[in-house]
Coordinates of C-alpha atoms in Angstrom, one line a residue:
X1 CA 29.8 24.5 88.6
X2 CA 31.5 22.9 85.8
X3 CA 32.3 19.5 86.4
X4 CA 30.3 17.7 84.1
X5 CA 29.0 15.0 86.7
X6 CA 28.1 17.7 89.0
X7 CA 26.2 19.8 86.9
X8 CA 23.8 16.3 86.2
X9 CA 23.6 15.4 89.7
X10 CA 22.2 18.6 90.7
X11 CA 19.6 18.7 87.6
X12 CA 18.5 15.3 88.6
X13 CA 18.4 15.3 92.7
X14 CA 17.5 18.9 93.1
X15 CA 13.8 20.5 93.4
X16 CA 12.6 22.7 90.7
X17 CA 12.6 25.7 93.1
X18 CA 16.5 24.9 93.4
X19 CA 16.9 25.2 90.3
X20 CA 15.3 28.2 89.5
X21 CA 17.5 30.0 92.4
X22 CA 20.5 28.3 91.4
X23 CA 20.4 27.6 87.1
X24 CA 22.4 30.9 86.1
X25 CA 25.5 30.0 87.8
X26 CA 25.7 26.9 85.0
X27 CA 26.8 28.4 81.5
X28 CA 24.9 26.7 78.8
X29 CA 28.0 25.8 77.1
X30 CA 28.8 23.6 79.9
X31 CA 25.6 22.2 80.3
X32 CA 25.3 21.0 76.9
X33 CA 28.5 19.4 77.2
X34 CA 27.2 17.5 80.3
X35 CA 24.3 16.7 78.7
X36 CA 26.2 15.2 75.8
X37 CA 27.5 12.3 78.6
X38 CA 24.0 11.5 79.4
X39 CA 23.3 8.0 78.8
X40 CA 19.5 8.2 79.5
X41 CA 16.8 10.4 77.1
X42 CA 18.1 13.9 77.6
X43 CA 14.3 14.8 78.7
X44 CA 14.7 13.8 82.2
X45 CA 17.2 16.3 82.3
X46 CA 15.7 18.8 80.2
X47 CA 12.3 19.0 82.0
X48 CA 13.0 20.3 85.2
X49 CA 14.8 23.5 83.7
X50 CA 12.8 26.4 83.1
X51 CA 11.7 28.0 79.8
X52 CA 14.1 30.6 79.9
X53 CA 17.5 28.8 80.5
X54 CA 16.0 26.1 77.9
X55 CA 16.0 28.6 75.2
X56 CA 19.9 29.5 76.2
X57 CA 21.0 26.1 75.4
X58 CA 18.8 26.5 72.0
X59 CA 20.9 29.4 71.5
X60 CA 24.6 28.2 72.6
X61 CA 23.7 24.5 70.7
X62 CA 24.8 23.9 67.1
X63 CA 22.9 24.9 64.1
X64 CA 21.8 20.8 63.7
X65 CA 21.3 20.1 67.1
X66 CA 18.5 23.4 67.8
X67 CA 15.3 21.7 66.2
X68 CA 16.2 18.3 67.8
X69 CA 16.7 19.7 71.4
X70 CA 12.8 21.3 70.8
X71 CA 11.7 18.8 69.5
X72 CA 12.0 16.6 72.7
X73 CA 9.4 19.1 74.4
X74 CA 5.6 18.7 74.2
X75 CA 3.9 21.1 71.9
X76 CA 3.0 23.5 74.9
X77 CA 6.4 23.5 76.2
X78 CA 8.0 24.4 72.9
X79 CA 5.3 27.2 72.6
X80 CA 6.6 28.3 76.5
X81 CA 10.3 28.0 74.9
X82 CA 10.1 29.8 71.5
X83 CA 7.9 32.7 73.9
X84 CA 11.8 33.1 75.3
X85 CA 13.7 33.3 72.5
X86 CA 15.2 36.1 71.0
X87 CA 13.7 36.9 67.8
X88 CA 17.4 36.7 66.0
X89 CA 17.8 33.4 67.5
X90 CA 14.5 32.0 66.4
X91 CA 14.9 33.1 63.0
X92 CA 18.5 31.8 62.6
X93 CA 16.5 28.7 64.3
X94 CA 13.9 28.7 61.5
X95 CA 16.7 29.6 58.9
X96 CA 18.4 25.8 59.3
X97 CA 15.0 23.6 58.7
X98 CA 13.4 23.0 55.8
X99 CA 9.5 23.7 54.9
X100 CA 7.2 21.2 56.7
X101 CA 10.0 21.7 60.1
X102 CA 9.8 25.5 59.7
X103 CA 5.4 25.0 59.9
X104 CA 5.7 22.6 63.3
X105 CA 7.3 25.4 65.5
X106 CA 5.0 28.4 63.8
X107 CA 2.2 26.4 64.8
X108 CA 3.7 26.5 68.4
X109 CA 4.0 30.8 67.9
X110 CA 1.4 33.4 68.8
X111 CA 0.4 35.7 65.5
X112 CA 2.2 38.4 66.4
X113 CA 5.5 36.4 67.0
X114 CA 4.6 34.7 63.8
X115 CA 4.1 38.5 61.9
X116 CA 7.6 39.4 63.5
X117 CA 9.2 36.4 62.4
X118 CA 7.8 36.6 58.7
X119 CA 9.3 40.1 58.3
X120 CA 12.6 39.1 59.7
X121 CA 12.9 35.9 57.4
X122 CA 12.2 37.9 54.4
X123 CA 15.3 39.8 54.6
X124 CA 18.2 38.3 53.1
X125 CA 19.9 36.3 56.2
X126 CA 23.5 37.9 55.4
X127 CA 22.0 41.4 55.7
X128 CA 21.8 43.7 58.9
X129 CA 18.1 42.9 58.9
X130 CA 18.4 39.3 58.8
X131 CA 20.8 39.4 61.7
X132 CA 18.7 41.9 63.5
X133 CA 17.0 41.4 66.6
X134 CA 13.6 43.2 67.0
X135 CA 13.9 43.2 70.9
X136 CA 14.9 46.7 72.0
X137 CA 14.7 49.6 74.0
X138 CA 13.4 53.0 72.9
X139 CA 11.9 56.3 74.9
X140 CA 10.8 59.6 73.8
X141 CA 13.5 62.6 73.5
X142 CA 10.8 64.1 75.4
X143 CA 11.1 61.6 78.3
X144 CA 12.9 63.0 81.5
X145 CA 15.8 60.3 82.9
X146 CA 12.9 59.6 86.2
X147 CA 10.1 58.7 83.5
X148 CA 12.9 56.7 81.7
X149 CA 13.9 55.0 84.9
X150 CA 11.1 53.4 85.6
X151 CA 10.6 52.0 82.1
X152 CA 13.4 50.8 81.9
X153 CA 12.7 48.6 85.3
X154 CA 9.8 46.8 83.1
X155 CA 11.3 46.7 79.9
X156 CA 15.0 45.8 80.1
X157 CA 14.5 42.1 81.3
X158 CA 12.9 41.7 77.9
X159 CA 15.6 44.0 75.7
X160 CA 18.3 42.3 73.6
X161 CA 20.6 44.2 75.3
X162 CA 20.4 47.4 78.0
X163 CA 23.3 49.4 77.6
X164 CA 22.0 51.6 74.7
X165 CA 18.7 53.1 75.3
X166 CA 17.1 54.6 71.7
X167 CA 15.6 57.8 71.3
X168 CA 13.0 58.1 68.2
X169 CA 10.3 60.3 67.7
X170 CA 6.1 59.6 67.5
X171 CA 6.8 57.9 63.5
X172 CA 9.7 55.7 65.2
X173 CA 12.4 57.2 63.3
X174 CA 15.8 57.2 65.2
X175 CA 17.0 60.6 66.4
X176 CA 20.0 59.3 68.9
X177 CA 20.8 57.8 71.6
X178 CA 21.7 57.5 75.5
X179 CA 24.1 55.2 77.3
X180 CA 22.6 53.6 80.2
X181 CA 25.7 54.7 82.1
X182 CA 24.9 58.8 81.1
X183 CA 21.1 57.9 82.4
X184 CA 22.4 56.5 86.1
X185 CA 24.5 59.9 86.3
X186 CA 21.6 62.4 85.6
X187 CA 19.4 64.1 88.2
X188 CA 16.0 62.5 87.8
X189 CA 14.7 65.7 86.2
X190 CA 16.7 65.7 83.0
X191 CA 15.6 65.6 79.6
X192 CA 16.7 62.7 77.5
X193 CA 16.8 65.3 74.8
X194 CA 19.3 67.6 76.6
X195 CA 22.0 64.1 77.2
X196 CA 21.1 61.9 73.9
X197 CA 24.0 61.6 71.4
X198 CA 22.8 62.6 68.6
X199 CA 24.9 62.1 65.7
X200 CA 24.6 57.9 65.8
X201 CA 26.4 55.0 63.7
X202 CA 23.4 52.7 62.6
X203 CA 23.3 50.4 59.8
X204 CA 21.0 49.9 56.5
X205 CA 18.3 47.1 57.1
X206 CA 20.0 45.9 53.4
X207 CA 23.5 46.5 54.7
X208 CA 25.8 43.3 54.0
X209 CA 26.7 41.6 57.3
X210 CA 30.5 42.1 56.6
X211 CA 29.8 45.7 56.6
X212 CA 28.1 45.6 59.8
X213 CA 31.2 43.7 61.2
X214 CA 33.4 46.2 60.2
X215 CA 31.6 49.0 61.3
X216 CA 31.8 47.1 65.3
X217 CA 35.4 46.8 64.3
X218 CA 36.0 50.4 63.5
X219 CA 34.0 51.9 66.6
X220 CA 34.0 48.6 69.1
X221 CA 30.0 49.5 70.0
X222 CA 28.4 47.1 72.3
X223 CA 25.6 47.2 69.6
X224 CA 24.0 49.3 66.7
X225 CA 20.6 50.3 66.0
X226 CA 19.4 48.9 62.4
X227 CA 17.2 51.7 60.1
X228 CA 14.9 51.4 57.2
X229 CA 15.2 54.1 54.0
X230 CA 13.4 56.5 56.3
X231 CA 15.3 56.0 59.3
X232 CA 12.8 53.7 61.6
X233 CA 14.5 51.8 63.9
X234 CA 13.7 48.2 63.3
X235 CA 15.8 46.3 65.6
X236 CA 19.5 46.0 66.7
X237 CA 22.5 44.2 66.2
X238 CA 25.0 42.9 69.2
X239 CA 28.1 42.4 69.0
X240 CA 27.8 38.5 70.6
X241 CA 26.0 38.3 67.2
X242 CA 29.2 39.6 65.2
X243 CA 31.6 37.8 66.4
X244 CA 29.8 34.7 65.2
X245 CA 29.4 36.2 61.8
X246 CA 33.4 37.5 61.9
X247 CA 34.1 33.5 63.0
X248 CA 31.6 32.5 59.8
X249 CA 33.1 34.4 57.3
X250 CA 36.4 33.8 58.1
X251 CA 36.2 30.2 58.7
X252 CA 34.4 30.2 54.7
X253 CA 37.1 31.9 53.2
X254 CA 40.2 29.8 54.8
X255 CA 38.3 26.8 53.7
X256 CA 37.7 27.8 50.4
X257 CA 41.4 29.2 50.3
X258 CA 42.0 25.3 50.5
X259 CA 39.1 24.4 48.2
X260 CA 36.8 22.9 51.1
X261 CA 32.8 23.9 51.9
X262 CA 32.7 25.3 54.7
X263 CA 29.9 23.0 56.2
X264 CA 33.0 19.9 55.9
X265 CA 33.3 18.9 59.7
X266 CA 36.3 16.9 61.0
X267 CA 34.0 14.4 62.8
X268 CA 31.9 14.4 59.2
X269 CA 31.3 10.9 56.9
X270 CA 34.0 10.5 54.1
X271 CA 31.2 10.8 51.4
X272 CA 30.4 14.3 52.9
X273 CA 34.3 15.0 52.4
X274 CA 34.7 13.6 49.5
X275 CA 32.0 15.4 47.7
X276 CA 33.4 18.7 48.7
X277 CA 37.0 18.6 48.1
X278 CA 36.5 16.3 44.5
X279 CA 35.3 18.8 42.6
X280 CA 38.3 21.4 43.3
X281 CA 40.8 18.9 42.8
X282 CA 39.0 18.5 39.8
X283 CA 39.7 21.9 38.7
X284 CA 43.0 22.1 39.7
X285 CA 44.1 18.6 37.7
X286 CA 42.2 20.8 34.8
X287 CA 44.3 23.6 35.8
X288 CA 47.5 21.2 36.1
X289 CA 46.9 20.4 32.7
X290 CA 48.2 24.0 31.3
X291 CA 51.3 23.2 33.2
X292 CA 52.2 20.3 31.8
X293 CA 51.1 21.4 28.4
X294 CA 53.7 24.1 29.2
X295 CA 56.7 21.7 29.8
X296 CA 55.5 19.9 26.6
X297 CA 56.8 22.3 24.7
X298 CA 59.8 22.4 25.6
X299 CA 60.7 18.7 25.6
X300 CA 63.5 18.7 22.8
X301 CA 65.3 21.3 25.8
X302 CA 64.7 19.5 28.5
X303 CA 66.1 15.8 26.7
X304 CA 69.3 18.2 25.9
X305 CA 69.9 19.3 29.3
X306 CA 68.5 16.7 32.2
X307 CA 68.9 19.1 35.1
X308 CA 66.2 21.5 33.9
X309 CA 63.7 18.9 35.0
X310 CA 65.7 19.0 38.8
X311 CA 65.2 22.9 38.9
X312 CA 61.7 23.0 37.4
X313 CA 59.7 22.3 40.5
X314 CA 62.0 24.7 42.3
X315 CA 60.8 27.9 40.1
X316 CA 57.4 26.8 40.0
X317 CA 57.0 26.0 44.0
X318 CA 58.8 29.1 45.2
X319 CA 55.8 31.2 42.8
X320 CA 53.2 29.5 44.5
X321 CA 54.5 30.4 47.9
X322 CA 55.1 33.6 47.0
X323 CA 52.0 33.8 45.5
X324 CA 50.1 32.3 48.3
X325 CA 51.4 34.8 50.8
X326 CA 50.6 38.0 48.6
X327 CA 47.3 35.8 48.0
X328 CA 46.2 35.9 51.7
X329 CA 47.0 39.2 52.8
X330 CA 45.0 40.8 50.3
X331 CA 42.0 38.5 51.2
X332 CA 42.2 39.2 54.4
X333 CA 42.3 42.6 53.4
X334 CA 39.5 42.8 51.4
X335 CA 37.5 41.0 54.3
X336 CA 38.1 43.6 57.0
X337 CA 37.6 46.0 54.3
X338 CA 41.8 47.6 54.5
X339 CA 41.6 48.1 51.0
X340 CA 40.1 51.0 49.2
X341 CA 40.4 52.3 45.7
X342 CA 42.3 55.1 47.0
X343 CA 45.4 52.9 48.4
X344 CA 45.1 50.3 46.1
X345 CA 47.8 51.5 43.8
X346 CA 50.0 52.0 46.6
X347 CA 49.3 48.4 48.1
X348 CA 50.0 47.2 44.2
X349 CA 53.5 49.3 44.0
X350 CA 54.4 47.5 47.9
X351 CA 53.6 43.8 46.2
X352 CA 56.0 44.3 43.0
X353 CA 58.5 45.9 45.2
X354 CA 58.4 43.0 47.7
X355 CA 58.3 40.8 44.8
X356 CA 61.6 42.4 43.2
X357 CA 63.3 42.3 46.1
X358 CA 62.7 38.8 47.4
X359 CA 63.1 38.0 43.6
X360 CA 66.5 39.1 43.7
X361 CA 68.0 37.3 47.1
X362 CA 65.8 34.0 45.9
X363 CA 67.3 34.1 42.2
X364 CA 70.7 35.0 43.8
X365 CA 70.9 31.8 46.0
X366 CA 69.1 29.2 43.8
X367 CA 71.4 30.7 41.0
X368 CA 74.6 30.1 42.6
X369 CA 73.2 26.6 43.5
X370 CA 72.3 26.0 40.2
X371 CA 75.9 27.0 38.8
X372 CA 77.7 24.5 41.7
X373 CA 75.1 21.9 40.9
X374 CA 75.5 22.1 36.8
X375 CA 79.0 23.6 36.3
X376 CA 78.0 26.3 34.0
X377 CA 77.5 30.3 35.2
X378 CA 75.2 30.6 31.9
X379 CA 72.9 27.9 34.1
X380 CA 72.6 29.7 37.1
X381 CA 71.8 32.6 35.1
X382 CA 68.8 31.0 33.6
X383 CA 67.3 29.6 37.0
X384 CA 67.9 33.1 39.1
X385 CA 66.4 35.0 36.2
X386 CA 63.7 32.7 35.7
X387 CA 63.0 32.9 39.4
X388 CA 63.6 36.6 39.8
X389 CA 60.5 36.8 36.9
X390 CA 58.3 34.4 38.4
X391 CA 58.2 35.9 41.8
X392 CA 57.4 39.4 40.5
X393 CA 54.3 37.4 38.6
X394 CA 53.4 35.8 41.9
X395 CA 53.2 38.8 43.7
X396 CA 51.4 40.6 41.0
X397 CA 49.1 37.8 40.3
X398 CA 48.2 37.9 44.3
X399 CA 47.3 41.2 44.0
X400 CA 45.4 40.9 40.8
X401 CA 43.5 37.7 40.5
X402 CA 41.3 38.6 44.2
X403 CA 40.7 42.2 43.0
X404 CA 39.5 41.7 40.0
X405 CA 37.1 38.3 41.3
X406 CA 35.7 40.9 43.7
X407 CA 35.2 43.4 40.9
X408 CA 33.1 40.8 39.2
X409 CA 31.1 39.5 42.1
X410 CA 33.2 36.1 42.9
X411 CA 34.3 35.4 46.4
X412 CA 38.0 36.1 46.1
X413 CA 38.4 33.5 48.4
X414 CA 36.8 30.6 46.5
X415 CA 38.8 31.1 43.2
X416 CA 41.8 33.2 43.6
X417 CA 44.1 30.0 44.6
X418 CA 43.2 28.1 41.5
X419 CA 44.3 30.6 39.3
X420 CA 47.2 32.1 41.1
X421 CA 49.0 28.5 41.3
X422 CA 47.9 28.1 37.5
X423 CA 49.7 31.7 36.5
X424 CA 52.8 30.8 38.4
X425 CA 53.4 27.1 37.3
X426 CA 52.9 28.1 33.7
X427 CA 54.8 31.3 34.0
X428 CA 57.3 29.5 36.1
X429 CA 58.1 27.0 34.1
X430 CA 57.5 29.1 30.7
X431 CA 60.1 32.3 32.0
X432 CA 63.0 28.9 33.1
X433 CA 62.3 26.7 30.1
X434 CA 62.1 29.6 27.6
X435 CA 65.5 31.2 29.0
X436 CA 66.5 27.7 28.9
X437 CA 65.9 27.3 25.0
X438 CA 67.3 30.7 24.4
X439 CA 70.7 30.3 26.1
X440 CA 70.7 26.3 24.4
X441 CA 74.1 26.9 23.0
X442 CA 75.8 27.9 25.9
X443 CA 74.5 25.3 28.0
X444 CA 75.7 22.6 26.0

């Protein structure tokens, strides 16, 4: 059912019981996009769903729209909903509010939801353990697959996800683990010890969540158990829960490529925009500044021989593509985590190559256009050299400028652009001007 109209009319003329039998064959994505039509207050609709399906949508909504969807409920039904959430999802909940929102649903929990939430808010929320959920399955190496069976028949409707069952041993610390599908194929009488894979992939509860996305990257688990110093298991990580992070983090660096925040929406007020892309065009006028100081110098030049100014832009702009392309491969790189210290050298020797080469057929072609367009083979000489130099910086600054932010502790992606443009405008216009000055005699 995913006509929009349909999905309301059935909400709205059906019995509760019909609902119940019939709510799972609606995706929450589709029914909050119904439910965005509805003229009336959404709580006619939203009371006759049950608690579970409710906290769905709370899960599928936007960030901003979690705490006003709850909000419509009476204080008991928001108890009954945040009893049905997954304890990742109430936390990233909680993690969007401020202080006195935060206290009205804790009032709502039970104390020992309200311990578990405590202990997963004090984790930093960009770590495996604030991404974690605490709802899991674990048995006893000890356990034979029958025993394990029939836990699992009470357990799983309440687990994060079935298809890894956790072995661990009387102190909770993680010892392996058994794929449901391995537990279907035993004979009832098996030991989980004697089928439980033992050397396991888990992740540090202070592991950064880019880390954790590589590891599901590298291995394409389903999900990962999440381990103290001491190897407890604390809670798991899924990988519906990673692709959000993966869509996250590369949504923050493309935008800040461009020098945007990331929390900028299309459908978002002009002051919003304005506030976050004035200050980078701030820095880049600063930045612009060095560039033009660069050309100052070389006015008497320029006055000499008018078509320098024609070719200027040409040197610089062909850098900053350049520039920009080295630039985003090696962010991207450093995201998925494709560069290491030992091929870093090589990846460098690739870039200067590339940047020879494409130096060469560019400074070729712009040189022979530059000899047509002046009349003078010392001219194209200047510009193809000039752009043959600049594109060897580009590629080298590309490399450089991300890898060494990174090295420091600054998100590659929030600075590098800034100062690659700045290195190749300057350089670009120093390497054409300074030739320029040098050959003067000739060109006149």
């Amino acid at each position: 059912m995913e006509d929009k109209n349909q999905i309301l009319e059935f909400i709205l003329e059906s019995p509760f019981e019909t609902i119940l039998e019939q709510i799972d064959e609606i995706h929450p994505v589709d029914f909050l996009e119904a439910l965005g039509e509805f003229d009336d207050d959404p709580l006619i609709i939203l009371e006759k769903l049950p608690d579970e399906y409710v906290a769905l949508l709370l899960d599928y909504a936007e960030d901003d729209e979690k705490f006003n969807l709850l909000s419509l409920f009476s204080k008991n039904r928001q108890a009954q909903i945040i009893s049905e959430m997954s304890s990742d999802e109430l936390v990233d909940l909680l993690g969007t509010l401020d202080e006195d929102e935060q206290n009205e649903i804790i009032t709502n929990m039970n104390t020992e939801e309200v311990e578990e939430v405590k202990t997963l808010l004090s984790y930093d929320p960009e770590s495996a353990g604030g991404i974690m959920a605490t709802e899991f399955i674990s048995i006893k190496e000890t356990d034979t697959v029958n025993e394990t069976i029939n836990y699992l028949r009470t357990m799983a409707p309440d687990s994060e996800t079935p298809y890894y069952i956790y072995v661990v041993d009387d102190l909770d610390v993680l010892k392996g683990v058994v794929p449901l599908r391995q537990i279907i194929v035993s004979t009832p009488d098996t030991l989980i010890k004697d089928i439980m894979i033992e050397n396991i992939i888990s992740a540090p509860v202070d592991m950064d969540q880019e880390e954790v996305s590589h590891i599901f990257e590298k291995y394409g688990f389903m999900a990962i158990p999440v381990v103290d110093h001491n190897g407890e298991i604390l809670g798991i990580i899924t990988v519906d829960d990673v692709m959000e992070i993966m869509k996250e983090e590369y949504t923050e660096d493309m935008f800040r490529l461009a020098g945007l925040d990331e929390e900028e929406k299309v459908a978002g007020t002009v002051i919003g925009a304005i506030k976050s892309r004035l200050p980078w065009l701030l820095v880049n006028l600063v930045t612009a500044t060095l560039a033009a100081k660069t050309v100052s110098l070389f006015e008497n030049t320029i006055a000499q021989i008018v078509a320098l100014a024609t070719f200027m832009p040409m040197v610089a702009g062909m850098g900053g593509n350049a520039g920009s392309q080295t630039l985003t491969l090696i962010i991207r790189g450093i995201a998925i985590g494709e560069i290491s210290y030992e091929n870093q050298a090589d990846i460098l020797k690739k870039e200067i190559a590339i940047g020879i080469i494409n130096g060469l057929c560019l400074g070729l072609v712009v040189g022979v256009l530059g000899y047509f367009w002046v009349g003078s083979l010392v001219f194209g000489f200047v510009i193809g050299t000039a752009m043959l130099l600049n594109l060897i910086v580009a590629t080298i600054s590309g490399y450089l400028v991300p890898i060494l932010l990174k090295k420091v502790g600054i998100d590659p992606a929030l600075a590098s652009a800034v100062f690659v443009t700045t290195v190749t405008d300057v350089l670009g216009f120093f390497f054409f001007l300074g030739l320029a000055t040098i050959m003067l005699q000739y060109l006149i």
